[in-house]
Short mmCIF file of N, CA and C and ligand atoms in Angstrom, two decimals:
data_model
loop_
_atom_site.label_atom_id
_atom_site.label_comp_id
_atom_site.label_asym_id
_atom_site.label_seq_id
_atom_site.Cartn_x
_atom_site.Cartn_y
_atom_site.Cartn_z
N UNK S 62 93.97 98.65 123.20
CA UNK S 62 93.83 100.01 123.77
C UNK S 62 92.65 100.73 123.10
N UNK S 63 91.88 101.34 123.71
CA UNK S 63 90.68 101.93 123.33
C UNK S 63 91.08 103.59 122.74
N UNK S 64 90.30 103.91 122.31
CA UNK S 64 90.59 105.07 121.18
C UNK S 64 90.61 106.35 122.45
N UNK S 65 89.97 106.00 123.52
CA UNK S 65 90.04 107.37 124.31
C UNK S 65 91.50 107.51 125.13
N UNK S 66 91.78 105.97 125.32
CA UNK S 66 93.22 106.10 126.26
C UNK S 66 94.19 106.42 125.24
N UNK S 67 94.01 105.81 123.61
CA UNK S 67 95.14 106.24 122.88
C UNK S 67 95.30 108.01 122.60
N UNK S 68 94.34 108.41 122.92
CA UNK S 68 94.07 109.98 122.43
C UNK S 68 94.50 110.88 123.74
N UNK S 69 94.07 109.94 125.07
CA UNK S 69 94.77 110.42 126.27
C UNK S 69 96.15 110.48 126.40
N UNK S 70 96.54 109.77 125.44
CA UNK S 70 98.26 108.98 125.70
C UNK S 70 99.09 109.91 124.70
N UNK S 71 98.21 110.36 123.73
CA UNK S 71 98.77 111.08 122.32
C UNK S 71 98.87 112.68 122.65
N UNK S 72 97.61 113.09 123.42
CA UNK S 72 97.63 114.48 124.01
C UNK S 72 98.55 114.72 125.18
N UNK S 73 99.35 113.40 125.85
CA UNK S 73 100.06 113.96 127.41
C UNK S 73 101.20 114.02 126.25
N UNK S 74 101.52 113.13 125.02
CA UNK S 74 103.27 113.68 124.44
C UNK S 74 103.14 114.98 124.00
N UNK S 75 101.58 115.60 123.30
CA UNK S 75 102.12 116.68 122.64
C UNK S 75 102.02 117.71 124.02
N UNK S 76 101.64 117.57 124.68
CA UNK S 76 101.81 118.38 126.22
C UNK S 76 103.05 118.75 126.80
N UNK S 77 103.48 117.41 126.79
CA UNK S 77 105.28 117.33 126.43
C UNK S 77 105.86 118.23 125.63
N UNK S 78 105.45 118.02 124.58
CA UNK S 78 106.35 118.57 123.62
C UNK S 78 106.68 119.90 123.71
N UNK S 79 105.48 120.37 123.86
CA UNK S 79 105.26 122.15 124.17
C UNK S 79 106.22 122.37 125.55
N UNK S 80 107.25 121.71 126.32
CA UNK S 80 107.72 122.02 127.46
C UNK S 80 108.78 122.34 125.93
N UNK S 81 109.44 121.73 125.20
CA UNK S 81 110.48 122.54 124.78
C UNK S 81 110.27 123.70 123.29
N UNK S 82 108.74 124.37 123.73
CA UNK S 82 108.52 125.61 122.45
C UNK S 82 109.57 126.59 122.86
N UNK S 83 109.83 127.18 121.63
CA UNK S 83 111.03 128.04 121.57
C UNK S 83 109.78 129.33 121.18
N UNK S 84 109.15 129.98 122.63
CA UNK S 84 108.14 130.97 121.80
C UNK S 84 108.24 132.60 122.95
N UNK S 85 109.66 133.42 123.05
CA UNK S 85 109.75 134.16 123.39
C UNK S 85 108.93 135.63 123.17
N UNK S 86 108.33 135.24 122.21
CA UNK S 86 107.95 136.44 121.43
C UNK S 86 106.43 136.23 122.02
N UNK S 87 105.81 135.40 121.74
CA UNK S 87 104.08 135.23 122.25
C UNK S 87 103.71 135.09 123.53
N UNK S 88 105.05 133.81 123.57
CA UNK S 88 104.76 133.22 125.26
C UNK S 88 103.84 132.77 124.98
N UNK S 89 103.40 131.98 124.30
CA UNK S 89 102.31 130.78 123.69
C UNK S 89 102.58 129.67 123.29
N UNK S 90 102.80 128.53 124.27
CA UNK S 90 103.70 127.31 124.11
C UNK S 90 102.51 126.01 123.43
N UNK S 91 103.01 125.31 122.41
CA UNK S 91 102.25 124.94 121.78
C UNK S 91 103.04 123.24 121.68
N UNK S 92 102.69 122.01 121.39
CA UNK S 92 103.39 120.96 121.51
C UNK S 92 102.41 120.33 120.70
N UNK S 93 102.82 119.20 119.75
CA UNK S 93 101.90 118.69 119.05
C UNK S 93 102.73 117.29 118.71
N UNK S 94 101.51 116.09 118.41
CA UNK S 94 101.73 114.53 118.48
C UNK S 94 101.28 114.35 117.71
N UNK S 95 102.14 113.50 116.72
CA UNK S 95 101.46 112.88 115.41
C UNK S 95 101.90 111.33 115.82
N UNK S 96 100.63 110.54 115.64
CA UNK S 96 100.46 109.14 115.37
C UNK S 96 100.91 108.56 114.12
N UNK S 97 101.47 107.71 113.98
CA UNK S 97 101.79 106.94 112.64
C UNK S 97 101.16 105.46 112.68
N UNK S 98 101.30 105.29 111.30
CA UNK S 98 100.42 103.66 111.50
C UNK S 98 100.84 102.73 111.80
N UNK S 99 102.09 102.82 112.19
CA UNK S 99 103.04 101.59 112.84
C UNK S 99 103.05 101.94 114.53
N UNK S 100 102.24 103.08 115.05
CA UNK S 100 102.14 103.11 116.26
C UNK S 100 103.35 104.17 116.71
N UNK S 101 104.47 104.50 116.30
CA UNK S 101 104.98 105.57 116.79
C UNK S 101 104.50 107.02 116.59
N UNK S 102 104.94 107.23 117.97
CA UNK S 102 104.72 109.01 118.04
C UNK S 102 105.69 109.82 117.57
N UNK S 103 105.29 111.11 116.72
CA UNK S 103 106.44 112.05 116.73
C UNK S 103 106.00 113.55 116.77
N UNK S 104 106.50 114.06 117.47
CA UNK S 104 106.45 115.28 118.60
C UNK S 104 106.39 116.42 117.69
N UNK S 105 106.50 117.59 118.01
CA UNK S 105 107.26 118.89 117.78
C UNK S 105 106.33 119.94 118.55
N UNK S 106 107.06 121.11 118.31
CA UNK S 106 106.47 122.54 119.01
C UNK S 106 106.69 123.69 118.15
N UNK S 107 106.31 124.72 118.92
CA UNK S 107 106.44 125.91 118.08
C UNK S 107 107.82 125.90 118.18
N UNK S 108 108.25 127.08 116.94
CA UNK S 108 109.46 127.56 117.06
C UNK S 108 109.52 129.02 116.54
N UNK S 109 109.87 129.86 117.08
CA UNK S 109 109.50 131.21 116.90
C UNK S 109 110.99 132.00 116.47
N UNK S 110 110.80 133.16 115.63
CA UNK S 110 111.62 133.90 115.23
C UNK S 110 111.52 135.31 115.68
N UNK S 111 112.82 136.39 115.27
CA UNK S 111 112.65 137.57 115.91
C UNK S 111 112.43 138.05 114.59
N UNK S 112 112.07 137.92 113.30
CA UNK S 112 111.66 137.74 112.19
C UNK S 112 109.69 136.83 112.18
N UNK S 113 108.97 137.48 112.99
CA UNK S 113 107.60 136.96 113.46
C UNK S 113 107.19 136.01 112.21
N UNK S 114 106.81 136.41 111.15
CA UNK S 114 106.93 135.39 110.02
C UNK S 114 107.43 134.10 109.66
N UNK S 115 108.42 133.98 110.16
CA UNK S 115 109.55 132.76 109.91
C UNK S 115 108.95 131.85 110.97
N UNK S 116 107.89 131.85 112.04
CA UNK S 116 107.44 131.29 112.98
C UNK S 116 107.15 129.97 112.49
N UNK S 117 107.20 128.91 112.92
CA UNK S 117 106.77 127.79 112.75
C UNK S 117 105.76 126.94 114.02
N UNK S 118 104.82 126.60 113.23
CA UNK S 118 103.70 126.18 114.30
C UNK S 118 104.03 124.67 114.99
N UNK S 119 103.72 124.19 115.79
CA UNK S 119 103.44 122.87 116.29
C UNK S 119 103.56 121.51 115.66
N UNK S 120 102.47 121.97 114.56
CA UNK S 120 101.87 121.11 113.92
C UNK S 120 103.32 120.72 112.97
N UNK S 121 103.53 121.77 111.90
CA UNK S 121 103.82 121.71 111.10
C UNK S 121 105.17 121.20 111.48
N UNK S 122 106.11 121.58 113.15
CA UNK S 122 107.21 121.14 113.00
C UNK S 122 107.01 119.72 113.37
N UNK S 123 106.28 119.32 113.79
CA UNK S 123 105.78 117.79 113.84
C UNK S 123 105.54 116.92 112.28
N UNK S 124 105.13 117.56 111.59
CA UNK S 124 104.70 116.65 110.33
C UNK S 124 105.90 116.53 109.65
N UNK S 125 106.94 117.81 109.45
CA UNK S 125 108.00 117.75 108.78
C UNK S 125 109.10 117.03 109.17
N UNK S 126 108.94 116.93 110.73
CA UNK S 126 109.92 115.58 111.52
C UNK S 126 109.41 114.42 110.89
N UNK S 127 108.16 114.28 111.05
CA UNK S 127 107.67 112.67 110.06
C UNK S 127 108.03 112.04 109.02
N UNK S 128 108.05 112.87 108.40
CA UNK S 128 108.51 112.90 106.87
C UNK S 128 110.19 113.02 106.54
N UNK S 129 110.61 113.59 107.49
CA UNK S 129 111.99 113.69 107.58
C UNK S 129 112.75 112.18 108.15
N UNK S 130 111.74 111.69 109.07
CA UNK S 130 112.26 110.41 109.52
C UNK S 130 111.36 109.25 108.54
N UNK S 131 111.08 109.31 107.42
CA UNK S 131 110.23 108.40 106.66
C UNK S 131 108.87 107.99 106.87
N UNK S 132 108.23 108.69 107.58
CA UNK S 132 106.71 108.16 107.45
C UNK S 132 105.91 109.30 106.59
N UNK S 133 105.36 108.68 106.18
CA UNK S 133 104.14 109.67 104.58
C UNK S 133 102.92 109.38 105.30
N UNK S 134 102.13 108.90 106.12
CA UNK S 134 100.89 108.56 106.42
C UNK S 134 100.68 108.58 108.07
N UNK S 135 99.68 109.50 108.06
CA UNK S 135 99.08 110.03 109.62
C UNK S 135 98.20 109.45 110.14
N UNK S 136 98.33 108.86 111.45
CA UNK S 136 96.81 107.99 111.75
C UNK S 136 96.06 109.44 112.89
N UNK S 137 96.26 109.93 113.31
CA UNK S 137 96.11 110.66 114.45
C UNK S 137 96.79 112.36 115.01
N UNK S 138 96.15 113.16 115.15
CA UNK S 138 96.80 114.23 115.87
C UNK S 138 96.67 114.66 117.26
N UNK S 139 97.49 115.58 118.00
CA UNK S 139 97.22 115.67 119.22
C UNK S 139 98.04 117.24 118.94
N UNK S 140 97.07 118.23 119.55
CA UNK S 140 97.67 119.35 119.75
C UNK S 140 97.91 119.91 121.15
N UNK S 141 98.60 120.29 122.03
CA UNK S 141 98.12 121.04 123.30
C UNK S 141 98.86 122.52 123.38
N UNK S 142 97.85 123.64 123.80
CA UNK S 142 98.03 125.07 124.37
C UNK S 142 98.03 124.56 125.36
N UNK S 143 99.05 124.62 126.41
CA UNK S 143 98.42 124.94 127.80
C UNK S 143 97.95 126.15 128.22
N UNK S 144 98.72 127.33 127.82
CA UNK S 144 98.37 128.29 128.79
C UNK S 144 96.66 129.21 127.70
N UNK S 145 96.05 128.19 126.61
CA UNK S 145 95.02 128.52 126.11
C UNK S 145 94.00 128.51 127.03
N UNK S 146 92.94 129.68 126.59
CA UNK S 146 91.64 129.27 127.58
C UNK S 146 90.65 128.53 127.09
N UNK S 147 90.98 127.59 125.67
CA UNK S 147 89.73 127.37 124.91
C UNK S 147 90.57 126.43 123.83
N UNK S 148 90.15 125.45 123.47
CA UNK S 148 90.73 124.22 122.43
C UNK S 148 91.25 125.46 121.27
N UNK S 149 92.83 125.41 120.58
CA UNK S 149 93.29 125.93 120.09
C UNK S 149 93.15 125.26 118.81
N UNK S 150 92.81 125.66 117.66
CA UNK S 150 93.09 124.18 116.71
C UNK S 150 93.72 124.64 115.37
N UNK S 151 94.29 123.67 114.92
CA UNK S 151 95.54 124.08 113.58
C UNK S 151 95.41 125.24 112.75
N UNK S 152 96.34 126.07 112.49
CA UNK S 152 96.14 127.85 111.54
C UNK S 152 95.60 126.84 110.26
N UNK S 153 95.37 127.87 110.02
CA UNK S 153 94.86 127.50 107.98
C UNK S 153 96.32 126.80 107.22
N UNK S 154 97.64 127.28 107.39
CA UNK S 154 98.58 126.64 107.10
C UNK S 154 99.25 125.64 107.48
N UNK S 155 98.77 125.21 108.62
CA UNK S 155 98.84 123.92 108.79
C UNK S 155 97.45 123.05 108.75
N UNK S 156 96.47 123.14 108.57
CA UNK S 156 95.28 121.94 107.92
C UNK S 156 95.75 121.52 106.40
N UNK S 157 96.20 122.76 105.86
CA UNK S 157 96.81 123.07 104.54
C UNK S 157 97.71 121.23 104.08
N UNK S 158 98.84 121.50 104.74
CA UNK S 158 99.97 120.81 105.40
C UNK S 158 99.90 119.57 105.78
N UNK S 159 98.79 119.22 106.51
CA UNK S 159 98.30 117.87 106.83
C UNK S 159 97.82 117.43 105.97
N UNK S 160 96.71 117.40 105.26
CA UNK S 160 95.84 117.55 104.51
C UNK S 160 97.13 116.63 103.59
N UNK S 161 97.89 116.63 103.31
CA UNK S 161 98.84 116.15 102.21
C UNK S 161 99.22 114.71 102.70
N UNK S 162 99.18 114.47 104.47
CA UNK S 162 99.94 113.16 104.95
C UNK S 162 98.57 112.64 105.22
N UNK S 163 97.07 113.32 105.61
CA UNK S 163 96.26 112.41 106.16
C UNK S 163 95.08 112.34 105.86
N UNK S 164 94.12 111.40 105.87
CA UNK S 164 92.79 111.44 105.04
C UNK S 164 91.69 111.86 106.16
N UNK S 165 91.08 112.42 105.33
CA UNK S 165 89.80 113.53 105.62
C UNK S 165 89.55 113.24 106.97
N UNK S 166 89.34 111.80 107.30
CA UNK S 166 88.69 111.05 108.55
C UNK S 166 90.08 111.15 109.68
N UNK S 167 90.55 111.41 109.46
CA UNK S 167 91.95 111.70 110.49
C UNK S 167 91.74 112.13 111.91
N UNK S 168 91.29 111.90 112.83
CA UNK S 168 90.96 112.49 114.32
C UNK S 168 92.01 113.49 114.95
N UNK S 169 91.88 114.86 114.87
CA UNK S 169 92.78 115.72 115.63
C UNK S 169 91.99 116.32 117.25
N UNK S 170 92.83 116.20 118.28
CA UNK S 170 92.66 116.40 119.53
C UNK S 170 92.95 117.40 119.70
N UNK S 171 92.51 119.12 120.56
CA UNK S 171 93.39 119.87 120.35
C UNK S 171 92.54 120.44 121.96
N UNK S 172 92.96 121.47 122.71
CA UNK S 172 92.74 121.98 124.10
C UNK S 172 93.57 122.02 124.84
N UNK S 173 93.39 122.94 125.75
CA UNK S 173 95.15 123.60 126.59
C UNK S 173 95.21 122.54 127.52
N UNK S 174 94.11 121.27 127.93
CA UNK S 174 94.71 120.35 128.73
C UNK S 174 93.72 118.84 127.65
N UNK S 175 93.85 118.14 128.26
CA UNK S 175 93.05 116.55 128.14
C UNK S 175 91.85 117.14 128.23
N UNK S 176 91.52 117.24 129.85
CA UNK S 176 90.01 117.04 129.83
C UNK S 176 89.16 118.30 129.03
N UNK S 177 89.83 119.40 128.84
CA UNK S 177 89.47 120.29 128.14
C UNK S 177 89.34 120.28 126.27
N UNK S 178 89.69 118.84 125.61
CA UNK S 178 90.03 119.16 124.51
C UNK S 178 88.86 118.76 123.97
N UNK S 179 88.57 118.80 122.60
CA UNK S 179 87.42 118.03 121.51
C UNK S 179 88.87 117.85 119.99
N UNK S 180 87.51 116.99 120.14
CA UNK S 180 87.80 116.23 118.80
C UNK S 180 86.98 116.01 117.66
N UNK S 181 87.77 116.90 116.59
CA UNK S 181 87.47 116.53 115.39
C UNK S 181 88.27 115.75 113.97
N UNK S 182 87.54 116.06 112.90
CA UNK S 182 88.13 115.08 112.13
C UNK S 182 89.54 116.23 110.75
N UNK S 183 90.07 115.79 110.50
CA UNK S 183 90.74 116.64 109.64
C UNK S 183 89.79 117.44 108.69
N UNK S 184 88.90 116.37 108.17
CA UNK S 184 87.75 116.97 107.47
C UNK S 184 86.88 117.88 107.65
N UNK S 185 86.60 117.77 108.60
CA UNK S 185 85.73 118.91 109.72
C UNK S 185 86.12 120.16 109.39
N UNK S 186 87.56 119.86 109.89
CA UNK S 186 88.77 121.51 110.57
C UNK S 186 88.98 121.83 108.41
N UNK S 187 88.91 120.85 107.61
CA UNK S 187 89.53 121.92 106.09
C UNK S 187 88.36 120.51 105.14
N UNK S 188 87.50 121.50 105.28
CA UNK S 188 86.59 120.61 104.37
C UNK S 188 86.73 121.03 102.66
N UNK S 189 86.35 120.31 101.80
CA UNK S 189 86.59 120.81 100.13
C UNK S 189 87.82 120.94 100.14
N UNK S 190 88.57 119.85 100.70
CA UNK S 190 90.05 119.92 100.11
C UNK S 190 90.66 120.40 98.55
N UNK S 191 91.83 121.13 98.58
CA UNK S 191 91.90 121.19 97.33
C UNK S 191 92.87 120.23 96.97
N UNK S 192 92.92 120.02 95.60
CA UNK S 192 93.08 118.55 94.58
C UNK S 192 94.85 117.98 94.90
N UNK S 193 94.54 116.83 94.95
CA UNK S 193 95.56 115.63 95.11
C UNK S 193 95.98 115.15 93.74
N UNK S 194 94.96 115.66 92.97
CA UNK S 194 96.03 115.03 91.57
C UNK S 194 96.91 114.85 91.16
N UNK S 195 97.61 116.10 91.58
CA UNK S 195 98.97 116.50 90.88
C UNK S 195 100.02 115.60 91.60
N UNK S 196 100.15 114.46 92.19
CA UNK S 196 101.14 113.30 93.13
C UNK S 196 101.12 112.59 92.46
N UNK S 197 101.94 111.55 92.45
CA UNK S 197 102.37 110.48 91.95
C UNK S 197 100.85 108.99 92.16
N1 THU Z 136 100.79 128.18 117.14
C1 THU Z 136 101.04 126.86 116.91
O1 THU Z 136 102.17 126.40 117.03
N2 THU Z 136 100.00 126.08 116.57
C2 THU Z 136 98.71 126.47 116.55
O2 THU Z 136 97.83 125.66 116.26
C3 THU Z 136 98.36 127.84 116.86
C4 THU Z 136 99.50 128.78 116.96
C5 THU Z 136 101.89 129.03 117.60
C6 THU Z 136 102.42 130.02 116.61
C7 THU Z 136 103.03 131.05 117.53
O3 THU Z 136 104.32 130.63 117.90
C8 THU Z 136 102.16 131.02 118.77
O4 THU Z 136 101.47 129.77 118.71
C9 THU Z 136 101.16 132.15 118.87
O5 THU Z 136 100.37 132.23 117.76
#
């Protein structure tokens, strides 16, 4: 499979995913696909509070499913806004967040449809990472 159909294939789940955002408050439905290196996908969306703060992004409820189901290492992201007019791409707290499961070169997809999205690298989106030392 070629890197554009896998990125086509990775952006229609997180497209998906965003059908079940819990985002009453914005009405800004957000769905996001994380690749693993064994080839499975795992999903998530926003999830919103009546407490605006407590909001949880896309991304982040996606990475913490990962990790919750045992994978530590990210090959790939896929974000989708649909109802965005313009490639939406990860808050500062979630590059933050990733940044911990995936290396610099990491390809994230992000735009309210496919043909609308670009792609960059994790590195790109949070360059001068700060330090990994402190892990095992
Ligand atoms: N949101 C995400 O889930 N991911 C992003 O990359 C951008 C913003 C959510 C947070 C909130 O529920 C809604 O989109 C509006 O900001």
């Amino acid at each position: 499979m070629t890197d554009t159909n896998r990125f086509e294939e990775l952006f229609k789940k997180a497209l998906e995913a965003s059908e079940n955002s819990y985002s009453p408050y914005s009405h800004f439905p957000v769905g996001a696909a994380l690749l693993m290196e064994d080839g499975t996908v795992i999903t998530g969306c926003n999830v919103e509070n009546r407490s605006y703060g407590l909001t949880n992004c896309a991304e982040r409820t996606a990475v913490f499913t990962a990790v919750a189901r045992g994978y530590k290492t990210f090959r790939a992201l896929a974000i989708a806004a649909p109802k965005a007019d313009y490639p939406v791409g990860p808050c500062g707290a979630c590059r933050q967040v990733l940044t911990e499961f995936a290396p610099q070169d990491t390809p994230v997809i992000f735009g309210p449809s496919y043909e609308k999205s670009v792609v960059k690298t994790l590195g790109e989106l949070y360059p001068f990472d700060s330090l990994h030392e402190l892990g095992d």
